[in-house]
Coordinates of C-alpha atoms and ligand atoms in Angstrom, one line a residue:
M422 CA -0.3 -0.1 -0.3
A423 CA 1.2 3.8 -0.9
E424 CA 2.2 5.7 2.1
K425 CA 0.0 8.3 2.9
P426 CA 1.6 11.4 1.5
I427 CA 3.0 14.0 4.4
L428 CA 2.0 17.7 3.8
L429 CA 4.9 20.1 5.1
G430 CA 3.8 23.5 7.1
I431 CA 6.8 25.7 6.4
D432 CA 7.0 29.1 9.0
L433 CA 9.7 30.8 6.6
G434 CA 10.8 33.5 9.1
T435 CA 13.3 36.7 9.1
T436 CA 15.5 34.5 11.2
N437 CA 14.2 31.2 11.3
T438 CA 12.4 28.8 9.4
C439 CA 10.2 25.7 11.1
V440 CA 8.7 22.6 9.7
A441 CA 5.9 20.7 10.8
Y442 CA 3.8 17.9 9.5
V443 CA 1.0 15.8 10.8
R444 CA 0.9 12.0 11.6
N445 CA -1.9 11.1 13.3
K446 CA -3.8 13.7 13.7
I447 CA -0.4 14.8 15.5
A448 CA 1.6 18.0 14.5
K449 CA 5.6 17.7 15.1
V450 CA 8.1 20.0 14.0
V451 CA 10.3 17.0 11.6
P452 CA 13.4 16.5 12.8
S453 CA 16.8 16.4 11.8
D454 CA 19.5 14.7 12.7
K455 CA 20.3 17.5 14.8
G456 CA 16.9 18.0 16.3
A457 CA 14.0 19.6 15.6
L458 CA 14.2 21.1 11.9
I459 CA 14.4 24.9 13.0
L460 CA 17.1 26.4 10.6
P461 CA 18.5 30.0 10.4
S462 CA 16.8 31.7 7.3
V463 CA 20.6 32.1 6.1
V464 CA 22.1 31.5 2.4
A465 CA 26.2 31.7 1.1
I466 CA 28.2 31.1 -1.5
S467 CA 31.8 30.0 -0.1
E468 CA 34.9 30.8 -0.8
K469 CA 35.6 27.7 -3.0
G470 CA 31.8 28.6 -4.6
E471 CA 30.1 26.2 -2.4
L472 CA 26.1 26.4 -1.6
L473 CA 25.1 26.8 2.0
V474 CA 22.1 26.9 3.8
G475 CA 21.3 26.9 7.6
N476 CA 23.4 26.8 10.5
V477 CA 27.0 26.8 8.7
A478 CA 26.0 29.8 6.5
K479 CA 25.4 31.9 9.5
D480 CA 28.1 30.6 11.4
Q481 CA 30.5 31.8 8.3
M482 CA 28.7 35.1 7.9
V483 CA 31.7 37.0 10.2
V484 CA 34.5 36.0 8.3
N485 CA 32.0 36.0 4.7
P486 CA 29.5 39.2 5.5
R487 CA 29.2 40.0 1.5
N488 CA 28.3 36.8 0.4
T489 CA 25.9 35.7 3.5
I490 CA 22.3 36.7 2.9
Y491 CA 19.9 37.0 5.6
G492 CA 16.8 38.8 6.1
A493 CA 15.7 37.7 2.9
K494 CA 12.1 38.4 4.0
R495 CA 12.5 42.3 4.4
L496 CA 12.6 42.1 0.8
I497 CA 11.2 39.9 -1.8
G498 CA 8.5 40.3 -3.7
R499 CA 9.7 44.2 -3.4
K500 CA 10.3 46.2 -6.3
Y501 CA 14.3 47.7 -6.6
N502 CA 13.1 51.3 -6.6
S503 CA 10.1 51.3 -3.9
K504 CA 11.2 53.8 -0.8
V505 CA 11.7 50.6 1.4
V506 CA 14.9 49.4 -0.2
Q507 CA 15.6 52.7 -1.7
D508 CA 15.6 52.9 2.4
I509 CA 17.6 50.0 4.0
K510 CA 20.0 48.6 1.0
H511 CA 22.6 50.3 2.0
Y512 CA 22.4 48.8 6.0
F513 CA 22.9 45.0 4.7
T514 CA 26.2 43.8 3.8
Y515 CA 25.4 42.3 0.8
E516 CA 24.8 43.9 -2.4
I517 CA 21.2 44.8 -3.3
V518 CA 20.5 45.2 -6.7
E519 CA 17.4 45.8 -8.9
G520 CA 15.8 42.2 -10.9
S521 CA 15.0 42.0 -14.5
E522 CA 11.6 42.6 -13.4
G523 CA 12.5 46.2 -12.1
E524 CA 12.4 44.0 -8.5
A525 CA 15.4 44.2 -5.7
A526 CA 17.7 41.1 -6.0
V527 CA 20.7 40.0 -4.4
A528 CA 24.1 39.8 -5.8
L529 CA 26.1 36.5 -4.8
A530 CA 29.7 35.9 -5.3
G531 CA 29.2 38.1 -9.1
K532 CA 25.6 36.7 -10.1
V533 CA 22.4 38.8 -9.6
Y534 CA 19.3 36.3 -8.1
S535 CA 16.1 36.9 -8.0
L536 CA 14.8 36.9 -3.8
P537 CA 12.3 33.9 -4.5
Q538 CA 15.3 32.0 -5.3
I539 CA 17.1 32.5 -2.3
S540 CA 14.2 32.0 -0.1
A541 CA 13.7 28.4 -2.3
F542 CA 17.1 27.8 -1.2
V543 CA 15.9 27.5 2.6
L544 CA 12.6 25.8 1.9
Q545 CA 15.1 23.0 -1.2
H546 CA 17.1 22.5 2.5
C547 CA 14.1 21.9 4.4
K548 CA 12.6 19.3 2.0
R549 CA 15.2 17.0 1.7
V550 CA 16.1 17.5 5.9
A551 CA 12.4 16.5 5.4
E552 CA 12.7 13.7 3.1
A553 CA 15.6 12.3 4.5
T554 CA 14.5 11.6 8.5
L555 CA 10.3 10.9 7.4
G556 CA 11.3 8.5 4.6
Q557 CA 9.6 9.7 1.9
E558 CA 9.0 12.5 -0.7
I559 CA 7.3 15.5 -0.1
K560 CA 5.7 17.3 -2.7
E561 CA 3.1 20.3 -0.6
A562 CA 2.8 22.9 1.3
V563 CA 1.5 25.2 2.9
I564 CA 3.7 28.3 3.6
S565 CA 2.9 31.0 6.1
V566 CA 3.3 34.7 5.4
P567 CA 3.3 37.6 7.6
A568 CA -0.5 38.4 7.8
Y569 CA 0.7 42.6 7.1
Y570 CA 2.6 41.3 3.7
N571 CA 1.0 43.0 0.1
D572 CA 0.1 40.8 -3.0
N573 CA 3.4 41.1 -4.8
Q574 CA 4.5 39.6 -1.4
R575 CA 2.7 36.8 -1.0
Q576 CA 3.0 36.2 -5.2
A577 CA 6.6 36.2 -4.7
V578 CA 6.8 33.6 -1.3
K579 CA 4.7 31.4 -3.7
E580 CA 7.1 31.4 -6.6
A581 CA 9.8 30.7 -3.8
G582 CA 8.0 27.7 -3.0
R583 CA 7.7 26.6 -6.3
L584 CA 11.2 26.9 -7.0
A585 CA 11.5 24.4 -4.4
G586 CA 9.9 22.1 -6.1
F587 CA 7.3 22.3 -4.1
E588 CA 3.3 22.6 -4.8
V589 CA 2.2 25.0 -2.7
K590 CA -0.9 24.1 -1.4
R591 CA -1.6 27.2 0.0
I592 CA -0.3 31.1 1.4
V593 CA -1.5 31.3 4.7
N594 CA -0.8 34.4 7.8
E595 CA 0.9 33.2 10.3
P596 CA -0.9 34.7 13.2
T597 CA -4.2 33.1 12.6
A598 CA -2.0 29.5 12.0
A599 CA -0.9 30.4 14.9
A600 CA -4.5 30.0 16.2
L601 CA -4.9 27.4 14.1
A602 CA -2.0 25.9 16.3
Y603 CA -3.6 26.6 19.0
G604 CA -8.0 26.0 18.8
L605 CA -8.6 23.0 16.4
N606 CA -11.0 20.7 18.0
R607 CA -10.5 22.2 21.2
G608 CA -14.3 23.5 21.1
F609 CA -13.5 27.1 21.9
D610 CA -16.0 29.7 21.1
H611 CA -14.5 33.1 22.3
K612 CA -11.9 36.0 20.8
V613 CA -8.0 35.1 20.8
L614 CA -5.1 37.5 20.0
V615 CA -2.3 36.5 18.0
Y616 CA 0.9 39.0 19.4
D617 CA 4.1 37.8 17.6
L618 CA 7.1 39.6 17.4
G619 CA 9.7 37.6 16.1
G620 CA 12.9 38.4 14.2
G621 CA 12.1 41.0 11.8
T622 CA 8.2 42.0 12.1
F623 CA 5.4 42.5 14.1
D624 CA 1.7 40.8 13.3
V625 CA -1.2 40.8 15.2
S626 CA -4.4 39.5 15.0
V627 CA -7.5 39.1 16.4
L628 CA -9.2 36.2 15.9
Q629 CA -13.3 34.8 16.7
L630 CA -12.9 31.4 17.8
H631 CA -16.0 29.1 16.7
G632 CA -15.6 25.6 17.0
N633 CA -13.0 24.9 14.1
V634 CA -14.3 27.9 12.7
M635 CA -12.0 30.4 12.9
E636 CA -12.5 34.0 11.5
V637 CA -9.9 37.2 11.8
L638 CA -11.7 40.1 12.9
A639 CA -8.9 43.4 12.5
T640 CA -5.0 42.5 11.3
G641 CA -2.9 44.7 12.1
G642 CA 1.2 44.8 11.6
D643 CA 4.4 46.5 10.8
T644 CA 7.5 44.9 9.0
F645 CA 10.1 46.3 10.0
L646 CA 9.5 45.7 13.7
G647 CA 11.3 42.7 15.4
G648 CA 14.4 41.2 17.1
V649 CA 16.6 42.6 14.9
D650 CA 15.4 46.2 16.2
F651 CA 16.3 44.8 19.9
D652 CA 19.8 43.6 19.1
N653 CA 21.0 47.5 17.7
R654 CA 19.7 48.5 20.4
I655 CA 21.7 46.8 22.2
I656 CA 25.1 47.1 19.5
D657 CA 24.2 51.2 19.6
F658 CA 24.3 50.4 23.2
V659 CA 27.9 48.9 23.2
L660 CA 29.0 50.8 21.1
E661 CA 28.9 53.9 22.9
E662 CA 30.3 52.6 25.8
F663 CA 33.2 51.6 24.7
R664 CA 33.3 54.6 22.4
E665 CA 33.2 56.5 26.1
E666 CA 35.7 54.4 27.9
T667 CA 38.4 54.0 25.0
R668 CA 38.1 56.5 22.5
I669 CA 37.7 53.8 19.4
D670 CA 35.4 53.7 17.3
L671 CA 34.2 50.4 16.0
T672 CA 31.7 50.7 13.3
D673 CA 34.3 50.7 10.5
S674 CA 35.2 47.4 11.4
P675 CA 33.0 44.7 9.8
I676 CA 34.3 41.7 11.7
A677 CA 34.4 43.3 14.7
M678 CA 30.4 45.2 14.5
Q679 CA 29.7 41.1 13.3
R680 CA 30.8 39.7 16.8
I681 CA 29.4 42.6 19.0
K682 CA 26.4 41.6 17.2
N683 CA 26.0 38.3 17.8
A684 CA 27.8 39.5 21.3
S685 CA 24.9 41.4 21.5
E686 CA 21.7 38.8 20.4
A687 CA 22.9 36.4 23.2
A688 CA 23.2 38.6 25.7
K689 CA 19.4 39.7 25.2
I690 CA 18.8 36.4 24.6
D691 CA 20.8 35.9 28.8
L692 CA 18.5 38.5 30.1
T693 CA 15.1 36.7 29.0
L694 CA 16.5 34.4 32.2
L695 CA 19.3 36.6 34.1
S696 CA 19.3 39.7 35.7
N697 CA 22.6 41.2 35.2
V698 CA 25.4 40.1 32.0
V699 CA 28.7 41.6 30.6
I700 CA 29.1 41.4 27.3
E701 CA 33.0 40.5 26.6
L702 CA 34.7 40.4 23.5
P703 CA 38.6 39.7 23.9
Y704 CA 41.2 41.6 21.4
V705 CA 37.9 43.6 19.8
A706 CA 40.5 46.1 18.5
E707 CA 44.1 46.9 18.2
R708 CA 45.6 50.6 19.8
R709 CA 49.4 50.8 19.1
G710 CA 50.0 47.2 18.4
K711 CA 48.2 46.6 21.7
P712 CA 45.2 44.0 21.3
V713 CA 42.2 46.6 23.6
D714 CA 39.3 44.7 25.2
L715 CA 35.9 44.9 25.6
K716 CA 34.1 44.7 28.6
I717 CA 30.9 46.3 28.6
P718 CA 27.8 44.6 31.6
L719 CA 24.0 45.2 30.7
S720 CA 21.3 44.6 33.3
R721 CA 17.4 43.6 32.2
E722 CA 16.7 47.3 33.5
R723 CA 19.0 48.8 31.2
L724 CA 18.2 46.1 28.3
N725 CA 14.4 46.8 29.1
S726 CA 14.9 51.5 29.2
L727 CA 16.9 50.4 25.4
V728 CA 13.9 49.2 23.9
M729 CA 10.9 50.3 25.9
D730 CA 10.0 52.4 22.9
L731 CA 9.5 49.4 20.4
V732 CA 7.2 47.0 22.6
D733 CA 5.6 50.4 23.5
R734 CA 5.5 51.1 19.5
T735 CA 4.4 46.9 19.5
F736 CA 0.8 48.1 22.4
Q737 CA -0.3 50.7 20.1
I738 CA -0.3 48.7 17.3
V739 CA -2.9 46.3 19.1
D740 CA -4.4 49.2 20.3
R741 CA -4.7 50.4 16.8
V742 CA -6.3 46.8 15.7
L743 CA -8.2 46.7 18.2
G744 CA -10.1 49.7 18.2
E745 CA -10.6 49.6 14.2
K746 CA -13.0 47.0 15.6
N747 CA -14.5 48.6 19.1
I748 CA -13.0 45.8 20.9
P749 CA -12.4 46.3 24.8
P750 CA -9.3 44.4 25.3
S751 CA -11.3 42.8 28.3
D752 CA -12.8 40.8 25.7
I753 CA -10.2 38.8 24.6
A754 CA -10.0 36.3 26.1
E755 CA -6.8 34.9 25.7
V756 CA -3.5 36.1 24.3
L757 CA -1.5 34.2 22.5
L758 CA 2.5 35.4 22.7
V759 CA 4.0 33.6 19.5
G760 CA 7.8 34.9 18.4
G761 CA 11.0 34.7 20.0
Q762 CA 11.2 37.6 20.9
T763 CA 8.3 37.3 22.6
R764 CA 9.8 35.9 25.6
T765 CA 11.5 38.6 26.7
P766 CA 10.2 39.3 29.9
L767 CA 9.4 43.3 29.2
V768 CA 6.3 41.9 26.6
Q769 CA 5.1 39.3 29.3
G770 CA 5.0 41.7 31.8
K771 CA 3.3 45.1 29.2
T772 CA 0.9 41.8 28.1
H773 CA -0.2 41.0 31.8
Q774 CA -0.8 44.7 32.0
H775 CA -2.1 45.7 28.6
F776 CA -4.5 42.3 28.5
G777 CA -5.3 42.1 33.0
R778 CA -4.4 38.5 32.1
P779 CA -1.0 36.5 32.1
P780 CA -0.5 35.6 27.8
R781 CA -1.2 32.2 27.5
K782 CA 0.9 29.4 28.5
G783 CA 1.9 26.8 26.2
V784 CA 1.6 28.1 23.2
H785 CA 5.5 27.7 21.6
P786 CA 6.7 31.0 20.6
D787 CA 8.7 28.9 17.7
E788 CA 6.8 26.3 16.4
S789 CA 3.0 27.3 16.8
V790 CA 3.1 28.7 13.3
A791 CA 4.5 25.7 11.2
L792 CA 2.2 23.7 12.8
G793 CA -0.8 25.9 12.5
A794 CA 0.3 25.9 8.7
A795 CA 0.8 21.6 9.1
L796 CA -2.5 20.7 10.2
L797 CA -4.0 23.3 8.1
A798 CA -1.8 21.5 5.2
E799 CA -3.6 17.9 6.3
S800 CA -6.5 19.2 6.9
M801 CA -7.1 20.6 3.0
S802 CA -7.3 16.8 2.2
E803 CA -10.4 16.4 4.7
I804 CA -13.7 16.6 4.6
D805 CA -14.5 17.7 7.5
S806 CA -11.5 20.2 7.6
V807 CA -11.5 23.5 9.3
T808 CA -13.2 27.0 7.7
L809 CA -10.4 29.9 7.9
V810 CA -12.0 33.5 7.4
D811 CA -9.0 35.5 7.3
A812 CA -9.4 39.3 6.9
L813 CA -7.4 41.9 4.8
S814 CA -4.8 43.5 6.3
M815 CA -4.1 46.3 4.1
P816 CA -6.5 48.6 1.3
I817 CA -5.8 47.7 -2.4
G818 CA -7.1 50.2 -5.0
F819 CA -5.3 52.6 -8.0
A820 CA -4.1 55.7 -8.6
M821 CA -5.2 58.8 -9.3
P822 CA -3.9 62.3 -10.6
G823 CA -1.7 63.9 -8.9
G824 CA -0.6 60.9 -6.6
R825 CA -3.8 60.4 -5.1
F826 CA -4.6 56.9 -4.1
R827 CA -8.1 55.3 -4.0
K828 CA -9.3 53.0 -1.9
V829 CA -11.4 49.9 -3.9
I830 CA -11.4 46.7 -1.2
E831 CA -10.8 48.1 2.7
K832 CA -8.6 47.3 5.3
N833 CA -10.2 44.0 7.3
S834 CA -12.6 43.0 4.2
Q835 CA -13.3 39.3 5.1
I836 CA -12.2 37.2 2.1
P837 CA -12.8 36.0 -0.3
V838 CA -14.4 39.5 -1.3
Q839 CA -15.1 41.2 -4.2
R840 CA -15.7 44.6 -4.6
S841 CA -16.7 46.3 -8.2
F842 CA -15.7 50.0 -9.6
R843 CA -17.0 51.0 -12.8
L844 CA -14.5 52.2 -15.7
P845 CA -14.9 56.2 -17.1
P846 CA -16.6 55.8 -20.9
T847 CA -13.8 56.9 -23.0
K848 CA -14.1 55.6 -26.2
G849 CA -11.3 54.2 -28.4
A850 CA -8.3 54.4 -26.5
V851 CA -6.7 52.1 -24.3
M852 CA -6.6 52.8 -20.3
E853 CA -4.1 51.8 -18.1
L854 CA -4.8 52.1 -14.1
D855 CA -1.4 51.3 -11.9
I856 CA -2.3 49.0 -8.7
F857 CA -1.5 49.5 -5.4
Q858 CA -1.7 48.0 -1.9
G859 CA -1.5 50.1 1.1
D860 CA -2.9 52.2 4.1
S861 CA -1.6 55.8 3.1
E862 CA -4.2 58.8 1.0
R863 CA -1.2 59.0 -1.4
I864 CA 0.1 56.1 -3.4
I865 CA 4.1 57.1 -2.9
D866 CA 4.2 55.7 0.2
N867 CA 2.1 52.5 -0.9
E868 CA 3.5 49.3 -2.5
Y869 CA 2.8 49.5 -6.3
L870 CA 1.6 45.9 -7.2
G871 CA 1.0 46.3 -11.1
T872 CA -0.1 47.4 -14.5
L873 CA -3.8 46.7 -15.2
R874 CA -4.4 47.6 -19.3
F875 CA -7.6 47.7 -20.8
P876 CA -8.3 47.2 -24.3
P877 CA -11.3 50.7 -26.0
E878 CA -14.1 48.4 -25.7
A879 CA -13.9 48.0 -22.0
A880 CA -14.5 51.6 -21.9
G881 CA -17.4 52.4 -19.2
Q882 CA -17.9 48.7 -18.3
R883 CA -17.7 47.2 -14.6
V884 CA -14.1 46.0 -13.4
N885 CA -14.4 43.7 -10.7
F886 CA -11.4 43.1 -8.2
N887 CA -11.1 39.8 -6.5
L888 CA -9.5 38.6 -3.5
D889 CA -8.5 34.3 -3.1
E890 CA -8.4 32.8 0.3
E891 CA -4.7 32.9 0.1
C892 CA -5.6 37.3 -0.5
L893 CA -4.0 36.8 -3.8
L894 CA -6.0 40.0 -6.2
H895 CA -7.6 38.5 -9.5
V896 CA -9.3 41.3 -11.7
T897 CA -11.8 40.5 -14.1
V898 CA -14.1 43.0 -16.6
E899 CA -17.6 42.4 -17.4
G900 CA -18.6 42.1 -20.5
L901 CA -15.4 41.0 -21.7
R902 CA -15.8 37.6 -21.6
G903 CA -13.6 34.6 -21.8
E904 CA -15.2 31.4 -23.4
T905 CA -17.7 31.4 -20.5
Q906 CA -17.2 33.8 -17.4
P907 CA -16.0 37.7 -17.8
K908 CA -11.7 37.2 -18.6
E909 CA -9.2 38.1 -15.6
V910 CA -7.3 40.7 -16.8
L911 CA -3.5 40.1 -15.5
L912 CA -1.4 42.9 -13.7
A913 CA 0.6 42.5 -16.6
T914 CA 3.5 44.9 -16.4
R915 CA 4.9 44.2 -13.8
D916 CA 7.8 47.0 -14.1
T917 CA 7.2 50.4 -12.8
P918 CA 4.9 53.3 -13.7
E919 CA 6.8 56.7 -15.8
T920 CA 4.5 58.4 -12.6
L921 CA 5.5 56.3 -9.9
K922 CA 9.0 57.0 -11.2
A923 CA 9.1 60.2 -11.3
A924 CA 7.2 60.4 -7.7
W925 CA 10.0 58.3 -6.5
A926 CA 12.7 60.6 -8.1
E927 CA 11.6 63.0 -6.5
E928 CA 11.2 62.3 -3.2
N929 CA 15.2 60.5 -2.8
E930 CA 16.5 63.5 -4.5
R931 CA 14.6 65.3 -1.0
R932 CA 15.7 62.8 1.0
R933 CA 19.0 62.8 -0.3
L934 CA 19.0 66.9 0.1
L935 CA 17.6 66.5 4.3
A936 CA 20.8 64.2 4.7
E937 CA 23.5 65.9 3.5
Q938 CA 21.9 69.1 5.1
Q939 CA 21.4 66.3 8.9
A940 CA 25.0 65.6 8.4
E941 CA 26.2 68.4 8.1
D942 CA 24.2 69.5 11.2
E943 CA 25.5 66.9 13.3
P944 CA 28.5 65.4 12.1
R945 CA 28.7 63.1 14.6
K946 CA 25.3 61.8 15.5
G947 CA 25.4 59.2 12.5
L948 CA 26.8 56.4 14.7
F949 CA 23.2 54.4 15.3
A950 CA 23.2 55.0 11.5
S951 CA 26.4 52.7 11.2
I952 CA 25.2 50.3 12.6
R953 CA 22.4 50.3 10.5
K954 CA 24.6 50.3 7.3
V955 CA 26.2 47.0 8.9
F956 CA 23.0 45.5 9.5
G957 CA 19.5 46.2 7.8
G958 CA 18.4 47.0 11.5
Ligands
LIG1981 N1 15.0 33.3 25.1 C1 15.0 34.6 24.5 N2 14.7 35.8 24.5 C2 15.0 37.2 24.1 N3 14.5 37.0 22.7 C3 14.7 35.6 21.3 C4 14.9 34.5 22.8 N4 14.7 33.5 22.0 C5 15.1 34.0 20.7 N5 15.0 35.6 21.0 C6 14.9 36.4 19.5 O1 13.6 36.0 19.0 C7 13.9 36.5 17.3 C8 13.7 35.5 16.5 O2 12.1 35.0 16.4 P1 11.8 33.7 15.8 O3 12.1 33.3 14.9 O4 10.2 33.8 15.8 O5 11.9 35.3 14.2 P2 11.2 34.3 12.9 O6 10.1 33.8 12.7 O7 12.1 34.2 11.8 O8 10.7 36.2 12.2 P3 9.7 36.7 11.7 O9 8.6 35.7 11.9 O10 10.2 38.0 12.1 O11 10.1 37.1 10.2 C9 15.6 36.7 17.5 O12 15.7 38.1 17.1 C10 15.9 36.2 18.9 O13 16.7 36.8 19.3
LIG1982 MG1 8.2 34.2 13.4

């Protein structure tokens, strides 16, 4: 008898990727020869030209920073010219370049790779390890993404899955997956809030559970808020202390910076259990041919004050998300803490304070997203499956004259959803609409998804925007018939529209002038900026 196929649930994280599967209705993390399959999301090409993935890639980062790609999740599915990429590209130790379709890509040992290719290396590695330890070929997977990912980012992750050789059964939102791992088959009938603070992103979702029907009521987050930002605060503190003590500035030494980064993250993790640590790095610099050591004490209290505003920001987002649906915090029956950074006592304490009850114990912060994704994968092939009703995290719409954004589908709309509007009755010309997604009223702050090109006969017709259950956009025009149903209009040109290029150029110039001005005004204040330059905060 053929073995029942195994489907994987994959949490493709900014810092770590975790892989789970289901056997006999129980979800488990895939074991590997080195323990649970939780793998650093790092890809590198060694000096010898070998491709390295996971721990081996992470371990050689200090000596090979230019050819080691980390944090791909922050870049995937973004345009090279977008504000976000232009803002962060100097922060990474590797080179970010423009790909053939105008997307952000990376240069690795002289060759350009797309970010889906980079993520595919991680996914492929997971696939191989899972197949080896579970002893059978694996074809299908459910991959999770931050709820706050836009259409481009979701498409790019799906592409990464395909490149890795998976049939991607579904893209699922990370908080939804975590809620599923918590609530499946437990017969709950209450509201939960998932607070997911990982390495790079913060996600919050409020869900109503009715048995195995899980409905996302509201969602929000910040794709640039996570553990890395906590680390950067410690790095900043260490550099300042060291400079005060020795007058040596370590920001020019990539190797010293990399060692400080590792030591800072380790100190942060130690301070979860201990109330004091000492950050020690022997021979971090040289003065007059003699080694200079670094030795800086850090208390939990001090750490709390360094990161307080970051934690406060997460609760502002929590309040905004609850406020959007007028849900009082007292309505939340359980708070699920997900993501490694939620182990920090400050986060746990503030959660307790904010909701008047301690967070739910027994939710595994590193594993629950992958476990939930695996449960979803498994349930999709069963009849009595779970029903997920998700919500749109950011509005989708099109560009209006003057760079304004006209929303077609509102934030928090339950998906799947369809919204329609009518094209103007201009006769005889091809019409174009530039499609964007984001919270801002101005297109320049939002993410460009693509351009719709309508033939002349579409004038005056109704256009439908359909979001499927994976939160991916499909557009049809009534009156333009395919064989049996309205024909889908693809977001054909994914290269950047001229209007947006002009707006970006203007914005970039404005920033350049502003930066120049600031540099002239405060030449020394760039210390933190230089840290970010090295690590992509
Ligand atoms: N015991 C701990 N105390 C404090 N922080 C921790 C602890 N363990 C892990 N972290 C931090 O958690 C972060 C990684 O969390 P996690 O693995 O959940 O992220 P991720 O899933 O890769 O990222 P994301 O969900 O943002 O894409 C790192 O910044 C790490 O330093
Ligand atoms: Mg995560």
